[in-house]
Amino acid sequence: DGGITQSPKYLFRKEGQNVTLSCEQNLNHDAMYWYRQDPGQGLRLIYYSQIVNDFQKGDIAEGYSVSREKKESFPLTVTSAQKNPTAFYLCASSSPEWGEGDTGELFFGEGSRLTVL
Amino acid sequence: SQQGEEDPQALSIQEGENATMNCSYKTSINNLQWYRQNSGRGLVHLILIRSNEREKHSGRLRVTLDTSKKSSSLLITASRAADTASYFCATDPRPGRRALTFGSGTRLQVQP
């Protein structure tokens, strides 16, 4: 089945450690996104990538890094510089219609919950 | 920045009643989308309405868009307990950074 797979589902980290969250899609989508969700809140954009080997910072990129070496994969690294990393992280992809200026419908993974001990 | 803001933040109704959620946004948009999120899960796309559309239907969902007021509403008719979830609006801004901006969501509880 086509979709987006995020792993791990739950992750615990000690302060000062970097962790990498995986996001893989087999939908053949060009664009991929990382959002952060805090309890009872909406989603905030961390990074997004419109095409392989290219990505842009979102609203809260500080303390995070990404890469987009393959179309299918968009891993997110939460670095020790991120002061408050405990959150629910959501990856999404879309097939934009840039000719229409349209980001398109987002398809989300099931999320990764990171807890800093 | 939060482009969309939903109202109310929380809504509790009985099964069979209609649920209405509102979304306001600040800048010009290409389209506005509504998503649903069950607790602890990813978001699921419900419906997309373009800036040149005023109303759209999908099953028990009805979405309206008023670009002059920069607002949208989502109506769920004849609600069911299974509709219990959080609902988010998301805007696709124009000219855009080519990523959706989400609001803070409405938590809907449908009592059986």
Short mmCIF file of C-alpha atoms in Angstrom, two decimals:
data_model
loop_
_atom_site.label_atom_id
_atom_site.label_comp_id
_atom_site.label_asym_id
_atom_site.label_seq_id
_atom_site.Cartn_x
_atom_site.Cartn_y
_atom_site.Cartn_z
CA ASP A 1 0.00 0.00 0.00
CA GLY A 2 1.18 3.53 -0.74
CA GLY A 3 1.81 5.80 2.18
CA ILE A 4 4.21 7.47 4.55
CA THR A 5 6.12 5.58 7.22
CA GLN A 6 7.60 7.30 10.22
CA SER A 7 9.91 5.60 12.68
CA PRO A 8 10.33 5.17 15.51
CA LYS A 9 6.84 5.73 16.90
CA TYR A 10 8.22 6.51 20.36
CA LEU A 11 11.71 7.77 21.17
CA PHE A 12 13.38 8.75 24.41
CA ARG A 13 16.44 10.92 24.46
CA LYS A 14 18.77 12.13 27.11
CA GLU A 15 19.61 15.80 27.17
CA GLY A 16 22.59 16.61 24.94
CA GLN A 17 21.96 13.80 22.48
CA ASN A 18 21.09 14.14 18.80
CA VAL A 19 18.32 11.92 17.46
CA THR A 20 17.16 11.25 13.91
CA LEU A 21 13.54 10.62 12.97
CA SER A 22 12.92 8.67 9.81
CA CYS A 23 10.30 9.48 7.16
CA GLU A 24 9.86 7.37 4.04
CA GLN A 25 7.16 7.67 1.36
CA ASN A 26 6.28 5.49 -1.61
CA LEU A 27 3.72 7.86 -3.11
CA ASN A 28 6.20 9.27 -5.64
CA HIS A 29 5.60 12.74 -4.20
CA ASP A 30 8.06 15.54 -4.90
CA ALA A 31 7.38 17.60 -1.77
CA MET A 32 7.92 16.53 1.84
CA TYR A 33 7.40 18.35 5.14
CA TRP A 34 8.18 18.13 8.84
CA TYR A 35 5.80 19.60 11.42
CA ARG A 36 5.97 19.74 15.19
CA GLN A 37 2.87 19.46 17.39
CA ASP A 38 2.82 20.31 21.09
CA PRO A 39 -0.01 19.07 23.37
CA GLY A 40 -3.36 20.65 22.53
CA GLN A 41 -1.81 22.80 19.82
CA GLY A 42 -1.71 23.08 16.07
CA LEU A 43 1.14 22.11 13.76
CA ARG A 44 4.21 24.27 13.27
CA LEU A 45 6.41 23.90 10.20
CA ILE A 46 10.03 22.91 10.82
CA TYR A 47 11.45 22.24 7.34
CA TYR A 48 10.10 21.43 3.91
CA SER A 49 11.52 20.17 0.66
CA GLN A 50 10.02 20.77 -2.76
CA ILE A 51 12.44 18.52 -4.62
CA VAL A 52 15.41 16.23 -4.08
CA ASN A 53 18.59 17.96 -2.86
CA ASP A 54 16.69 21.10 -1.89
CA PHE A 55 14.98 22.15 1.35
CA GLN A 56 13.87 25.32 3.12
CA LYS A 57 13.50 26.39 6.72
CA GLY A 58 10.03 26.70 8.18
CA ASP A 59 8.91 28.73 11.17
CA ILE A 60 10.83 26.83 13.86
CA ALA A 61 13.95 25.41 12.18
CA GLU A 62 16.41 26.30 14.95
CA GLY A 63 17.89 23.19 16.54
CA TYR A 64 16.77 20.91 13.69
CA SER A 65 18.44 19.68 10.50
CA VAL A 66 17.24 17.71 7.47
CA SER A 67 18.52 16.15 4.28
CA ARG A 68 16.80 15.15 1.04
CA GLU A 69 19.20 12.89 -0.82
CA LYS A 70 16.45 10.62 -2.17
CA LYS A 71 12.94 11.40 -3.32
CA GLU A 72 11.51 8.80 -0.93
CA SER A 73 13.27 9.93 2.23
CA PHE A 74 13.33 13.08 4.37
CA PRO A 75 14.97 12.39 7.76
CA LEU A 76 14.84 14.96 10.55
CA THR A 77 17.63 15.31 13.11
CA VAL A 78 16.77 16.90 16.43
CA THR A 79 20.04 18.30 17.70
CA SER A 80 21.15 19.10 21.21
CA ALA A 81 20.71 22.77 20.30
CA GLN A 82 16.92 22.34 20.32
CA LYS A 83 16.01 23.62 23.77
CA ASN A 84 12.62 21.97 24.17
CA PRO A 85 12.46 18.95 21.86
CA THR A 86 9.74 16.97 23.65
CA ALA A 87 6.88 16.92 21.13
CA PHE A 88 4.96 14.94 18.53
CA TYR A 89 6.64 15.11 15.11
CA LEU A 90 4.66 14.65 11.91
CA CYS A 91 6.02 14.07 8.43
CA ALA A 92 3.92 14.68 5.33
CA SER A 93 4.23 14.63 1.57
CA SER A 94 2.32 16.11 -1.34
CA SER A 95 2.25 16.23 -5.10
CA PRO A 96 2.14 19.94 -5.76
CA GLU A 97 0.75 21.61 -8.85
CA TRP A 98 3.20 24.47 -8.97
CA GLY A 99 1.77 25.69 -12.25
CA GLU A 100 -1.39 26.45 -10.28
CA GLY A 101 0.60 27.66 -7.27
CA ASP A 102 -0.94 24.80 -5.36
CA THR A 103 0.82 22.90 -2.57
CA GLY A 104 -1.80 20.19 -2.81
CA GLU A 105 -3.27 17.78 -0.31
CA LEU A 106 -0.89 16.59 2.39
CA PHE A 107 -0.55 12.92 3.26
CA PHE A 108 0.68 12.39 6.81
CA GLY A 109 2.55 9.64 8.59
CA GLU A 110 1.44 8.38 12.00
CA GLY A 111 3.95 10.55 13.84
CA SER A 112 6.92 10.08 16.15
CA ARG A 113 6.66 11.05 19.81
CA LEU A 114 9.97 12.26 21.23
CA THR A 115 10.48 12.58 24.96
CA VAL A 116 13.58 14.08 26.51
CA LEU A 117 14.45 12.53 29.85
CA SER B 1 3.19 32.32 12.46
CA GLN B 2 -0.24 30.78 12.81
CA GLN B 3 -2.14 31.72 9.66
CA GLY B 4 -5.39 30.05 10.65
CA GLU B 5 -7.22 30.26 13.94
CA GLU B 6 -10.13 27.95 14.69
CA ASP B 7 -13.15 28.74 16.75
CA PRO B 8 -14.32 27.27 19.06
CA GLN B 9 -11.29 25.59 20.63
CA ALA B 10 -13.52 22.81 21.92
CA LEU B 11 -17.04 21.67 21.08
CA SER B 12 -19.20 19.01 22.72
CA ILE B 13 -22.45 17.85 21.09
CA GLN B 14 -24.83 14.89 21.08
CA GLU B 15 -24.94 12.30 18.32
CA GLY B 16 -27.22 13.40 15.52
CA GLU B 17 -26.56 17.10 16.04
CA ASN B 18 -24.64 19.27 13.60
CA ALA B 19 -21.16 20.58 14.41
CA THR B 20 -19.86 23.86 13.03
CA MET B 21 -16.24 24.95 13.24
CA ASN B 22 -14.85 28.23 12.02
CA CYS B 23 -11.43 29.27 10.75
CA SER B 24 -10.01 32.74 10.20
CA TYR B 25 -6.82 33.57 8.36
CA LYS B 26 -4.75 36.64 7.62
CA THR B 27 -3.30 36.66 4.09
CA SER B 28 -4.37 35.83 0.54
CA ILE B 29 -4.65 32.14 -0.20
CA ASN B 30 -4.67 29.70 -3.11
CA ASN B 31 -6.83 27.28 -1.20
CA LEU B 32 -7.94 26.30 2.27
CA GLN B 33 -8.01 22.72 3.50
CA TRP B 34 -9.55 20.93 6.46
CA TYR B 35 -7.92 17.99 8.21
CA ARG B 36 -8.97 15.62 10.95
CA GLN B 37 -6.74 14.12 13.64
CA ASN B 38 -7.68 11.29 15.95
CA SER B 39 -5.87 11.39 19.26
CA GLY B 40 -2.20 10.49 18.91
CA ARG B 41 -2.44 9.86 15.17
CA GLY B 42 -1.48 11.58 11.95
CA LEU B 43 -3.75 14.02 10.16
CA VAL B 44 -6.15 12.97 7.43
CA HIS B 45 -7.24 15.30 4.64
CA LEU B 46 -10.98 15.97 4.53
CA ILE B 47 -11.68 18.60 1.92
CA LEU B 48 -10.02 21.38 -0.11
CA ILE B 49 -11.74 24.57 -1.23
CA ARG B 50 -10.11 26.91 -3.72
CA SER B 51 -10.07 30.68 -3.40
CA ASN B 52 -12.54 31.04 -6.29
CA GLU B 53 -15.05 28.66 -4.68
CA ARG B 54 -17.64 29.65 -2.07
CA GLU B 55 -19.01 26.29 -0.96
CA LYS B 56 -18.12 22.64 -1.29
CA HIS B 57 -19.73 19.40 -0.13
CA SER B 58 -18.34 15.96 0.56
CA GLY B 59 -20.68 13.44 2.15
CA ARG B 60 -21.73 14.88 5.54
CA LEU B 61 -19.21 17.70 5.26
CA ARG B 62 -19.98 21.19 4.02
CA VAL B 63 -17.27 23.82 3.75
CA THR B 64 -17.75 27.49 3.00
CA LEU B 65 -15.15 30.10 2.18
CA ASP B 66 -15.52 33.87 2.38
CA THR B 67 -12.33 35.44 1.03
CA SER B 68 -13.58 38.98 1.75
CA LYS B 69 -13.78 38.10 5.46
CA LYS B 70 -10.82 35.72 5.30
CA SER B 71 -12.84 33.00 6.97
CA SER B 72 -14.07 29.47 6.41
CA SER B 73 -16.47 27.14 8.17
CA LEU B 74 -16.72 23.37 8.35
CA LEU B 75 -20.13 21.85 9.03
CA ILE B 76 -20.48 18.19 9.95
CA THR B 77 -24.12 17.13 9.70
CA ALA B 78 -25.76 14.32 11.68
CA SER B 79 -22.64 13.77 13.76
CA ARG B 80 -21.60 10.35 15.05
CA ALA B 81 -19.48 9.30 18.01
CA ALA B 82 -16.82 8.30 15.47
CA ASP B 83 -16.51 11.97 14.43
CA THR B 84 -14.83 12.69 17.78
CA ALA B 85 -11.44 14.14 16.84
CA SER B 86 -9.55 17.40 16.41
CA TYR B 87 -10.20 19.36 13.24
CA PHE B 88 -7.67 21.74 11.71
CA CYS B 89 -7.85 24.26 8.92
CA ALA B 90 -4.76 24.82 6.81
CA THR B 91 -4.06 27.58 4.35
CA ASP B 92 -1.99 27.49 1.20
CA PRO B 93 -0.82 31.09 1.00
CA ARG B 94 -0.41 33.15 -2.17
CA PRO B 95 2.26 34.12 -2.96
CA GLY B 96 3.46 31.26 -0.96
CA ARG B 97 6.33 29.49 0.60
CA ARG B 98 4.76 26.33 -0.80
CA ALA B 99 3.87 24.74 2.51
CA LEU B 100 0.60 24.71 4.42
CA THR B 101 0.11 26.73 7.59
CA PHE B 102 -2.13 25.10 10.17
CA GLY B 103 -4.41 26.60 12.76
CA SER B 104 -4.68 25.58 16.39
CA GLY B 105 -7.62 23.25 15.87
CA THR B 106 -11.07 22.54 17.28
CA ARG B 107 -11.49 19.52 19.54
CA LEU B 108 -14.86 17.93 18.83
CA GLN B 109 -16.48 15.51 21.27
CA VAL B 110 -19.61 13.74 20.08
CA GLN B 111 -21.51 12.11 22.94
CA PRO B 112 -23.34 8.86 22.08
#
